[in-house]
Amino acid sequence: MRLSLEAGLSTRVVGERVGIGPTTVRDTLKRFGRAGLVWPVPEAISDAELEQRLYGVPGVKPGRRRWQSLTGPLLPAS
């Protein structure tokens, strides 16, 4: 975050310096913005909280389930 937001380096240069692709840098910057975070991150926010804000709760995928719970009969009455 520092290389991009403080030093003003491009996503390509940041990626080269830290050994990741520029798309990963862009995605992380988008997550940072969507999480409502500001740079520098306040000291009150722990590493665990920062990770949760950026990536969500481990093992829980966002979105809706494909199949809703069935509450009625599977076949219409004849």
GROMACS .gro file of N, CA and C in nm:
model
  234
    1MET      N    1   0.082  -0.117   0.000
    1MET     CA    2   0.000   0.000   0.000
    1MET      C    3   0.088   0.125   0.000
    2ARG      N    4   0.192   0.118   0.081
    2ARG     CA    5   0.280   0.235   0.093
    2ARG      C    6   0.342   0.272  -0.040
    3LEU      N    7   0.388   0.173  -0.115
    3LEU     CA    8   0.454   0.202  -0.242
    3LEU      C    9   0.361   0.271  -0.340
    4SER      N   10   0.236   0.234  -0.336
    4SER     CA   11   0.140   0.293  -0.429
    4SER      C   12   0.082   0.424  -0.376
    5LEU      N   13   0.032   0.422  -0.254
    5LEU     CA   14  -0.040   0.537  -0.201
    5LEU      C   15   0.051   0.648  -0.148
    6GLU      N   16   0.166   0.611  -0.095
    6GLU     CA   17   0.256   0.712  -0.039
    6GLU      C   18   0.364   0.752  -0.139
    7ALA      N   19   0.424   0.653  -0.202
    7ALA     CA   20   0.534   0.682  -0.296
    7ALA      C   21   0.482   0.714  -0.436
    8GLY      N   22   0.356   0.680  -0.465
    8GLY     CA   23   0.297   0.711  -0.594
    8GLY      C   24   0.347   0.628  -0.710
    9LEU      N   25   0.397   0.507  -0.681
    9LEU     CA   26   0.448   0.421  -0.787
    9LEU      C   27   0.333   0.353  -0.861
   10SER      N   28   0.355   0.318  -0.986
   10SER     CA   29   0.253   0.251  -1.065
   10SER      C   30   0.234   0.108  -1.016
   11THR      N   31   0.120   0.048  -1.052
   11THR     CA   32   0.094  -0.090  -1.011
   11THR      C   33   0.198  -0.185  -1.069
   12ARG      N   34   0.247  -0.154  -1.188
   12ARG     CA   35   0.349  -0.238  -1.250
   12ARG      C   36   0.478  -0.236  -1.168
   13VAL      N   37   0.522  -0.116  -1.130
   13VAL     CA   38   0.645  -0.103  -1.053
   13VAL      C   39   0.629  -0.164  -0.914
   14VAL      N   40   0.516  -0.140  -0.849
   14VAL     CA   41   0.491  -0.200  -0.717
   14VAL      C   42   0.497  -0.352  -0.729
   15GLY      N   43   0.432  -0.408  -0.829
   15GLY     CA   44   0.433  -0.552  -0.849
   15GLY      C   45   0.573  -0.607  -0.867
   16GLU      N   46   0.653  -0.538  -0.947
   16GLU     CA   47   0.791  -0.581  -0.969
   16GLU      C   48   0.870  -0.580  -0.839
   17ARG      N   49   0.850  -0.476  -0.760
   17ARG     CA   50   0.928  -0.463  -0.635
   17ARG      C   51   0.892  -0.567  -0.531
   18VAL      N   52   0.764  -0.607  -0.526
   18VAL     CA   53   0.724  -0.703  -0.423
   18VAL      C   54   0.705  -0.844  -0.477
   19GLY      N   55   0.722  -0.861  -0.607
   19GLY     CA   56   0.718  -0.995  -0.665
   19GLY      C   57   0.579  -1.050  -0.692
   20ILE      N   58   0.485  -0.961  -0.723
   20ILE     CA   59   0.350  -1.004  -0.760
   20ILE      C   60   0.310  -0.933  -0.889
   21GLY      N   61   0.202  -0.976  -0.949
   21GLY     CA   62   0.155  -0.916  -1.072
   21GLY      C   63   0.084  -0.783  -1.048
   22PRO      N   64   0.083  -0.698  -1.150
   22PRO     CA   65   0.015  -0.568  -1.136
   22PRO      C   66  -0.135  -0.582  -1.112
   23THR      N   67  -0.195  -0.690  -1.163
   23THR     CA   68  -0.338  -0.711  -1.139
   23THR      C   69  -0.365  -0.735  -0.991
   24THR      N   70  -0.277  -0.809  -0.926
   24THR     CA   71  -0.291  -0.834  -0.783
   24THR      C   72  -0.278  -0.704  -0.705
   25VAL      N   73  -0.187  -0.618  -0.747
   25VAL     CA   74  -0.171  -0.488  -0.683
   25VAL      C   75  -0.300  -0.407  -0.700
   26ARG      N   76  -0.353  -0.401  -0.822
   26ARG     CA   77  -0.477  -0.327  -0.848
   26ARG      C   78  -0.593  -0.382  -0.766
   27ASP      N   79  -0.606  -0.515  -0.763
   27ASP     CA   80  -0.715  -0.576  -0.686
   27ASP      C   81  -0.705  -0.541  -0.537
   28THR      N   82  -0.584  -0.543  -0.484
   28THR     CA   83  -0.564  -0.511  -0.343
   28THR      C   84  -0.597  -0.364  -0.316
   29LEU      N   85  -0.558  -0.275  -0.407
   29LEU     CA   86  -0.592  -0.134  -0.391
   29LEU      C   87  -0.744  -0.113  -0.396
   30LYS      N   88  -0.812  -0.186  -0.483
   30LYS     CA   89  -0.959  -0.177  -0.489
   30LYS      C   90  -1.021  -0.227  -0.359
   31ARG      N   91  -0.972  -0.339  -0.308
   31ARG     CA   92  -1.023  -0.392  -0.181
   31ARG      C   93  -1.003  -0.290  -0.069
   32PHE      N   94  -0.887  -0.228  -0.069
   32PHE     CA   95  -0.854  -0.127   0.032
   32PHE      C   96  -0.956  -0.013   0.027
   33GLY      N   97  -0.984   0.036  -0.092
   33GLY     CA   98  -1.081   0.144  -0.107
   33GLY      C   99  -1.222   0.103  -0.070
   34ARG      N  100  -1.264  -0.017  -0.114
   34ARG     CA  101  -1.400  -0.065  -0.082
   34ARG      C  102  -1.418  -0.088   0.067
   35ALA      N  103  -1.309  -0.120   0.136
   35ALA     CA  104  -1.316  -0.143   0.281
   35ALA      C  105  -1.325  -0.011   0.358
   36GLY      N  106  -1.314   0.102   0.287
   36GLY     CA  107  -1.322   0.232   0.352
   36GLY      C  108  -1.198   0.267   0.433
   37LEU      N  109  -1.086   0.206   0.399
   37LEU     CA  110  -0.962   0.231   0.472
   37LEU      C  111  -0.890   0.352   0.416
   38VAL      N  112  -0.810   0.414   0.499
   38VAL     CA  113  -0.730   0.529   0.459
   38VAL      C  114  -0.584   0.500   0.487
   39TRP      N  115  -0.497   0.567   0.411
   39TRP     CA  116  -0.353   0.551   0.433
   39TRP      C  117  -0.299   0.673   0.504
   40PRO      N  118  -0.221   0.660   0.605
   40PRO     CA  119  -0.177   0.535   0.667
   40PRO      C  120  -0.289   0.472   0.748
   41VAL      N  121  -0.286   0.340   0.758
   41VAL     CA  122  -0.387   0.267   0.834
   41VAL      C  123  -0.369   0.303   0.982
   42PRO      N  124  -0.478   0.337   1.050
   42PRO     CA  125  -0.467   0.372   1.192
   42PRO      C  126  -0.404   0.259   1.273
   43GLU      N  127  -0.322   0.294   1.371
   43GLU     CA  128  -0.255   0.194   1.454
   43GLU      C  129  -0.353   0.109   1.532
   44ALA      N  130  -0.474   0.158   1.553
   44ALA     CA  131  -0.575   0.083   1.628
   44ALA      C  132  -0.623  -0.040   1.551
   45ILE      N  133  -0.600  -0.045   1.421
   45ILE     CA  134  -0.643  -0.160   1.341
   45ILE      C  135  -0.531  -0.264   1.340
   46SER      N  136  -0.563  -0.382   1.392
   46SER     CA  137  -0.464  -0.490   1.399
   46SER      C  138  -0.445  -0.552   1.261
   47ASP      N  139  -0.339  -0.630   1.247
   47ASP     CA  140  -0.316  -0.701   1.121
   47ASP      C  141  -0.432  -0.795   1.089
   48ALA      N  142  -0.485  -0.862   1.192
   48ALA     CA  143  -0.597  -0.955   1.171
   48ALA      C  144  -0.722  -0.881   1.124
   49GLU      N  145  -0.749  -0.766   1.183
   49GLU     CA  146  -0.866  -0.688   1.142
   49GLU      C  147  -0.849  -0.634   1.000
   50LEU      N  148  -0.728  -0.589   0.969
   50LEU     CA  149  -0.701  -0.540   0.834
   50LEU      C  150  -0.722  -0.651   0.732
   51GLU      N  151  -0.670  -0.770   0.761
   51GLU     CA  152  -0.688  -0.883   0.670
   51GLU      C  153  -0.835  -0.918   0.654
   52GLN      N  154  -0.910  -0.915   0.764
   52GLN     CA  155  -1.053  -0.945   0.757
   52GLN      C  156  -1.127  -0.841   0.673
   53ARG      N  157  -1.092  -0.714   0.688
   53ARG     CA  158  -1.157  -0.609   0.610
   53ARG      C  159  -1.126  -0.622   0.460
   54LEU      N  160  -1.004  -0.663   0.430
   54LEU     CA  161  -0.965  -0.675   0.289
   54LEU      C  162  -1.017  -0.802   0.224
   55TYR      N  163  -1.013  -0.913   0.299
   55TYR     CA  164  -1.041  -1.044   0.237
   55TYR      C  165  -1.160  -1.117   0.295
   56GLY      N  166  -1.225  -1.062   0.398
   56GLY     CA  167  -1.342  -1.127   0.455
   56GLY      C  168  -1.304  -1.236   0.554
   57VAL      N  169  -1.406  -1.305   0.601
   57VAL     CA  170  -1.388  -1.412   0.698
   57VAL      C  171  -1.339  -1.537   0.626
   58PRO      N  172  -1.234  -1.601   0.674
   58PRO     CA  173  -1.183  -1.721   0.606
   58PRO      C  174  -1.287  -1.831   0.598
   59GLY      N  175  -1.295  -1.894   0.483
   59GLY     CA  176  -1.387  -2.006   0.465
   59GLY      C  177  -1.529  -1.969   0.432
   60VAL      N  178  -1.561  -1.841   0.426
   60VAL     CA  179  -1.697  -1.796   0.395
   60VAL      C  180  -1.693  -1.723   0.262
   61LYS      N  181  -1.768  -1.775   0.167
   61LYS     CA  182  -1.772  -1.711   0.036
   61LYS      C  183  -1.891  -1.614   0.031
   62PRO      N  184  -1.868  -1.494  -0.022
   62PRO     CA  185  -1.979  -1.400  -0.033
   62PRO      C  186  -2.075  -1.442  -0.144
   63GLY      N  187  -2.195  -1.391  -0.139
   63GLY     CA  188  -2.291  -1.419  -0.246
   63GLY      C  189  -2.406  -1.505  -0.198
   64ARG      N  190  -2.492  -1.537  -0.291
   64ARG     CA  191  -2.610  -1.615  -0.258
   64ARG      C  192  -2.588  -1.762  -0.292
   65ARG      N  193  -2.662  -1.847  -0.225
   65ARG     CA  194  -2.656  -1.988  -0.256
   65ARG      C  195  -2.728  -2.014  -0.387
   66ARG      N  196  -2.683  -2.116  -0.455
   66ARG     CA  197  -2.748  -2.150  -0.581
   66ARG      C  198  -2.888  -2.203  -0.560
   67TRP      N  199  -2.905  -2.284  -0.459
   67TRP     CA  200  -3.035  -2.344  -0.432
   67TRP      C  201  -3.086  -2.294  -0.298
   68GLN      N  202  -3.206  -2.240  -0.299
   68GLN     CA  203  -3.267  -2.198  -0.174
   68GLN      C  204  -3.323  -2.321  -0.104
   69SER      N  205  -3.345  -2.310   0.024
   69SER     CA  206  -3.403  -2.421   0.098
   69SER      C  207  -3.541  -2.452   0.042
   70LEU      N  208  -3.569  -2.580   0.029
   70LEU     CA  209  -3.701  -2.622  -0.020
   70LEU      C  210  -3.798  -2.625   0.096
   71THR      N  211  -3.909  -2.556   0.082
   71THR     CA  212  -4.007  -2.554   0.190
   71THR      C  213  -4.138  -2.621   0.150
   72GLY      N  214  -4.158  -2.646   0.022
   72GLY     CA  215  -4.283  -2.707  -0.023
   72GLY      C  216  -4.256  -2.840  -0.091
   73PRO      N  217  -4.360  -2.898  -0.149
   73PRO     CA  218  -4.343  -3.025  -0.217
   73PRO      C  219  -4.256  -3.009  -0.342
   74LEU      N  220  -4.186  -3.115  -0.380
   74LEU     CA  221  -4.100  -3.110  -0.497
   74LEU      C  222  -4.181  -3.112  -0.626
   75LEU      N  223  -4.293  -3.180  -0.625
   75LEU     CA  224  -4.376  -3.189  -0.745
   75LEU      C  225  -4.512  -3.125  -0.718
   76PRO      N  226  -4.572  -3.063  -0.820
   76PRO     CA  227  -4.706  -3.005  -0.798
   76PRO      C  228  -4.809  -3.116  -0.774
   77ALA      N  229  -4.909  -3.083  -0.697
   77ALA     CA  230  -5.015  -3.180  -0.669
   77ALA      C  231  -5.093  -3.210  -0.795
   78SER      N  232  -5.134  -3.338  -0.813
   78SER     CA  233  -5.208  -3.376  -0.935
   78SER      C  234  -5.355  -3.357  -0.919
   0.00000   0.00000   0.00000
